[in-house]
XYZ file of N, CA and C in Angstrom:
351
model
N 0.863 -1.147 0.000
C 0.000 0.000 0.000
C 0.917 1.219 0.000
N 0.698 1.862 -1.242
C 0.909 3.299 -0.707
C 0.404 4.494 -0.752
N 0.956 5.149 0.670
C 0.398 6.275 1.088
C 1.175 7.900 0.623
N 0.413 8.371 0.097
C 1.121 9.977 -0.538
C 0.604 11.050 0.469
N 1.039 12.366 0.160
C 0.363 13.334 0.901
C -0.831 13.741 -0.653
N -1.079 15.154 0.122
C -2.271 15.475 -0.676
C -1.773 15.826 -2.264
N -0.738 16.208 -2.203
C 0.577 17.211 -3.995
C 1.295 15.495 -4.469
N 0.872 14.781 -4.050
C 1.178 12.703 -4.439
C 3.016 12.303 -4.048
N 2.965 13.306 -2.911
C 4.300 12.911 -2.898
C 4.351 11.687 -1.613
N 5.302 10.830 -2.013
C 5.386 9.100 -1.478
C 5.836 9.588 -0.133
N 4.983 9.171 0.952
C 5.182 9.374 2.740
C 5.633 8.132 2.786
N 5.334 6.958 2.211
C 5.723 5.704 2.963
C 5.082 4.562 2.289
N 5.310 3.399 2.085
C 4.674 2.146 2.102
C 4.706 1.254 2.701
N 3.742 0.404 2.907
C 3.137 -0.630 3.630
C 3.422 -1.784 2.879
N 4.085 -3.074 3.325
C 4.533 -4.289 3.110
C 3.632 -5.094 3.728
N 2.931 -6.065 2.740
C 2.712 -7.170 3.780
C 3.470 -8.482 3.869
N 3.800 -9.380 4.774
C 4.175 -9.919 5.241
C 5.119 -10.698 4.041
N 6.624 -10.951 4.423
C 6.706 -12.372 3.516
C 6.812 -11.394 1.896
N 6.695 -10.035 1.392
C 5.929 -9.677 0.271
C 7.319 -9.522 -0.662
N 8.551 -9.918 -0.155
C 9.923 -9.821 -1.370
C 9.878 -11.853 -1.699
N 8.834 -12.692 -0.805
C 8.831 -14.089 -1.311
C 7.544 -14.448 -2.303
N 6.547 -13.007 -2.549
C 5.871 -12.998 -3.305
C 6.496 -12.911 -5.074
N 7.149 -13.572 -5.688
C 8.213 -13.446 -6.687
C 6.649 -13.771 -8.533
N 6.126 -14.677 -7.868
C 4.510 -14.431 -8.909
C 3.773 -13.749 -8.821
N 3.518 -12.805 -8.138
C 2.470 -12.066 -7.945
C 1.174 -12.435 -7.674
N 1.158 -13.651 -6.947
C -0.141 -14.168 -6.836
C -0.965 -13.982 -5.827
N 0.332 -13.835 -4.771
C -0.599 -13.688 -3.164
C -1.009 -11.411 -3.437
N -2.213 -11.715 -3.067
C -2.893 -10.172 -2.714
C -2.174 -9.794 -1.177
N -2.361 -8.861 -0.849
C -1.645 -8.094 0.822
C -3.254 -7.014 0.884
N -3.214 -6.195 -0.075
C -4.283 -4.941 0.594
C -4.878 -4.839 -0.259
N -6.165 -5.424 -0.110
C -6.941 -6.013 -1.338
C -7.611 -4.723 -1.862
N -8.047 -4.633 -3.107
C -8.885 -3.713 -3.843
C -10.268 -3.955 -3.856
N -10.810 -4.316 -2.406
C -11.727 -4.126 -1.572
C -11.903 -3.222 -0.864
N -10.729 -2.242 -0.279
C -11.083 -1.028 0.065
C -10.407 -0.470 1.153
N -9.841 1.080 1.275
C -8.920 1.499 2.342
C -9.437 2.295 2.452
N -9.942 2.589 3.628
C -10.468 4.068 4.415
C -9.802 4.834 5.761
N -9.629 5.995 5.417
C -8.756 6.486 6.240
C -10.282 7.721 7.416
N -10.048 6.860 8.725
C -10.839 7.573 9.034
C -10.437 7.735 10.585
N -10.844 9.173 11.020
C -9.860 9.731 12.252
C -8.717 9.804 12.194
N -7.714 9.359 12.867
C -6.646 8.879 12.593
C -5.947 8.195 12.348
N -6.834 6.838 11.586
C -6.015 5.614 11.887
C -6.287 5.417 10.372
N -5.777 4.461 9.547
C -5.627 3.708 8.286
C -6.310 2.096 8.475
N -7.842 2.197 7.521
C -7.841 0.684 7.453
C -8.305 0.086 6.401
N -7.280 -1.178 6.269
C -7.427 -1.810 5.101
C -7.864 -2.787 4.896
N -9.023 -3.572 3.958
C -8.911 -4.372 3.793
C -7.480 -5.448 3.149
N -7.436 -6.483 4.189
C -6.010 -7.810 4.060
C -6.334 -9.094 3.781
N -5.941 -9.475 2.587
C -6.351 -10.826 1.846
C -5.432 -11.651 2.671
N -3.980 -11.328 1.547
C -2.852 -12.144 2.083
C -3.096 -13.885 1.563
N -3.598 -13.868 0.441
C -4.225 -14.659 -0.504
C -3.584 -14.690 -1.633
N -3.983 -15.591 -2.861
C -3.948 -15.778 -4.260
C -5.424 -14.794 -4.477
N -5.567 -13.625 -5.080
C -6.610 -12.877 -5.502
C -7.330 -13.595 -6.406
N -6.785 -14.954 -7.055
C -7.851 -15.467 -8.006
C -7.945 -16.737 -7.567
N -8.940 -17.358 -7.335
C -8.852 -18.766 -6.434
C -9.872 -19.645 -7.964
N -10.165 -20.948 -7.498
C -10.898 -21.572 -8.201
C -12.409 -22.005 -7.695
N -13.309 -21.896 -8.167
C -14.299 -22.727 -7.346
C -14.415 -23.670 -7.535
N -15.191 -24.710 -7.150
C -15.961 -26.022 -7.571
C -16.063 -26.726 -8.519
N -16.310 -25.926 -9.720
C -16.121 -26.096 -11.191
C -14.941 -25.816 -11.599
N -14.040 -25.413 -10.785
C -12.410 -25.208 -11.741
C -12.580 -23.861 -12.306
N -13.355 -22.789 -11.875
C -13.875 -22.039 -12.507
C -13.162 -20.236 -12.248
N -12.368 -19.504 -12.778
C -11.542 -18.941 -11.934
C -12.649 -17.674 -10.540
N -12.398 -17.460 -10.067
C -13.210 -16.300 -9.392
C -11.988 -15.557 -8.248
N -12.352 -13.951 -8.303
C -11.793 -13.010 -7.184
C -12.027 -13.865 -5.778
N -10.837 -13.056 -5.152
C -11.209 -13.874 -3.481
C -11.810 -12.707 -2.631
N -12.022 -12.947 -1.978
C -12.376 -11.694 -0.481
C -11.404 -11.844 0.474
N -11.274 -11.019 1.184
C -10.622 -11.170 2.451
C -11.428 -11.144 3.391
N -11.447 -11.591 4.685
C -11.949 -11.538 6.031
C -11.441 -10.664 6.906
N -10.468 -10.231 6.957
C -9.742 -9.923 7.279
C -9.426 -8.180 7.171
N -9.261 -6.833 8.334
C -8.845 -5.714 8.382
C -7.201 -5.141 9.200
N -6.851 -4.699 8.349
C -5.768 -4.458 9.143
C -5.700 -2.658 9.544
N -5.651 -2.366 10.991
C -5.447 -1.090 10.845
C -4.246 -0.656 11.611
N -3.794 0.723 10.742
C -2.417 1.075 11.049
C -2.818 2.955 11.894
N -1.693 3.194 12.391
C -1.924 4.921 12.800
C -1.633 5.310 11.565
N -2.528 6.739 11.607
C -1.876 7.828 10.374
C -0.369 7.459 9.797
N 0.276 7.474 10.371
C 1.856 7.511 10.212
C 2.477 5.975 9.678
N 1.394 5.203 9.494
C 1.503 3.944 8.981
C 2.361 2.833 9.711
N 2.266 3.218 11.371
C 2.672 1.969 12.310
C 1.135 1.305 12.753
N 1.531 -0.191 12.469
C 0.815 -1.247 12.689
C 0.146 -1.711 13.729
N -1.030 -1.444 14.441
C -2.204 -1.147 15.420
C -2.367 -2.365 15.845
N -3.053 -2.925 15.014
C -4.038 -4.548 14.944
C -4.660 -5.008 13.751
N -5.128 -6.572 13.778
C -5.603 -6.890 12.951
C -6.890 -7.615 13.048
N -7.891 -7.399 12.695
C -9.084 -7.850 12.781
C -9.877 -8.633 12.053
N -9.958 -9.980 12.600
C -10.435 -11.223 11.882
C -12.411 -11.167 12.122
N -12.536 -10.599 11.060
C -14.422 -11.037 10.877
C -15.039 -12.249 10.920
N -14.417 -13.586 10.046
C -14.945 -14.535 10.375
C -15.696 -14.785 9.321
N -15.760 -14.047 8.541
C -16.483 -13.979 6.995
C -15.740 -13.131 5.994
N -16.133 -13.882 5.037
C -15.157 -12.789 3.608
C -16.555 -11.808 2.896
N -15.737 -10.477 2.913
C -16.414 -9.304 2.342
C -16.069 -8.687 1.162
N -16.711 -8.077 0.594
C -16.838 -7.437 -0.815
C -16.577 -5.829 -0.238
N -17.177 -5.380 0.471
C -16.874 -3.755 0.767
C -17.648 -3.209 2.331
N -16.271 -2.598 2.625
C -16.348 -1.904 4.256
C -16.792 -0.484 4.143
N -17.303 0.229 4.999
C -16.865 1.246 5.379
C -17.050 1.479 6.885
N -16.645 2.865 7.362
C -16.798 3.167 8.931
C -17.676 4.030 9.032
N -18.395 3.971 10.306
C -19.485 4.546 10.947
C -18.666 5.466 12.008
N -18.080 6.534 12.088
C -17.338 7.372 12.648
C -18.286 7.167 13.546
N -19.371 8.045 13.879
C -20.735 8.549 14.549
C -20.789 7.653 15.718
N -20.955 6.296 15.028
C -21.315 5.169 16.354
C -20.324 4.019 16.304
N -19.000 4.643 16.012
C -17.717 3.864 16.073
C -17.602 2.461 15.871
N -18.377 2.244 14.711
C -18.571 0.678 14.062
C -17.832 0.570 12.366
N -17.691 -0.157 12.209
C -17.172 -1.067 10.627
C -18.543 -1.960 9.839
N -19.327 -0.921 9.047
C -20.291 -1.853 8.248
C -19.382 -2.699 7.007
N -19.994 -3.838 7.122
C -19.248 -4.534 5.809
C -20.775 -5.089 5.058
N -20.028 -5.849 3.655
C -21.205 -6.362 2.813
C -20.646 -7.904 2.753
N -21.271 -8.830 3.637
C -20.115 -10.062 3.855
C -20.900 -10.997 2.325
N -19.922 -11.738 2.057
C -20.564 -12.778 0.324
C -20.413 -13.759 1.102
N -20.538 -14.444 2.036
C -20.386 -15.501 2.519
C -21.477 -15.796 3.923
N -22.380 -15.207 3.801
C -23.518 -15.265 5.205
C -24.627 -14.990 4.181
N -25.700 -15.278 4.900
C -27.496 -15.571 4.952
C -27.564 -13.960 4.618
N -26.854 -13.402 5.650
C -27.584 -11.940 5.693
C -26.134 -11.021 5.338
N -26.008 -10.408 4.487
C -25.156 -10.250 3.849
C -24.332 -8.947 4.790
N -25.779 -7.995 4.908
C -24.639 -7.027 5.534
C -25.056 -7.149 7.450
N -23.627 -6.521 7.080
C -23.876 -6.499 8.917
C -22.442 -5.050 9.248
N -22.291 -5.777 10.584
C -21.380 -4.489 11.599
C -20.969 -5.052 12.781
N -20.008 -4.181 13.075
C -19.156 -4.654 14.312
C -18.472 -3.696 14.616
N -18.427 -3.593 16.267
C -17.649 -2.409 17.002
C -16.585 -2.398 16.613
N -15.808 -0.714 16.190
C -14.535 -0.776 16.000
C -13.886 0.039 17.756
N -12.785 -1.368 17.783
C -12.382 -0.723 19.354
C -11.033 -0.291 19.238
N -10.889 0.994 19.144
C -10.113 1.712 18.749
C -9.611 2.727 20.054
């Protein structure tokens, strides 16, 4: 991931794990599911996956992640937050300090959960 100021000049990037043994490009780190920067903290959706998996049929399909990682402004590493379901798209509820997601893998697709920050 990287982070610029507002004129696109490079403040820093974000590595995920293991990411100089990524040599195929297969495993995802900060998926293009979605990064929202809200208050002060940075959060991303984290695959840490093959972005193209197979289904059932051999059939190729995108992956989701379950998975959020959030960092401070300054891009040191907070926590990581396991949902328990894979999602298509987050955002934050500043107001009532929650994380709505749209999960592809539950009955009821969307839901929420306290962000404890």
């Amino acid at each position: 991931m990287t982070v610029c100021d507002l004129n696109g000049n490079l403040k820093f990037n974000i590595l995920g794990p293991d990411w100089e043994k990524n040599k195929d490009n297969r495993k995802e780190y900060f998926s293009p599911t979605g990064v929202v920067v809200a208050k002060n903290y940075i959060i991303a959706a984290y695959l840490n996956e093959a972005g193209i998996i197979m289904d059932k049929q051999q059939r190729p399909r995108g992956n989701s992640p379950s998975k959020l990682m959030v960092f401070d402004i300054n891009g040191n590493y907070i926590q990581t937050i396991e949902t328990g379901h894979k999602f298509i798209r987050f955002c934050v509820d500043e107001e009532n300090n929650r994380i709505i997601a749209y999960f592809n893998d539950r009955l009821n697709p969307l839901g929420y959960f306290k962000l404890n920050l």
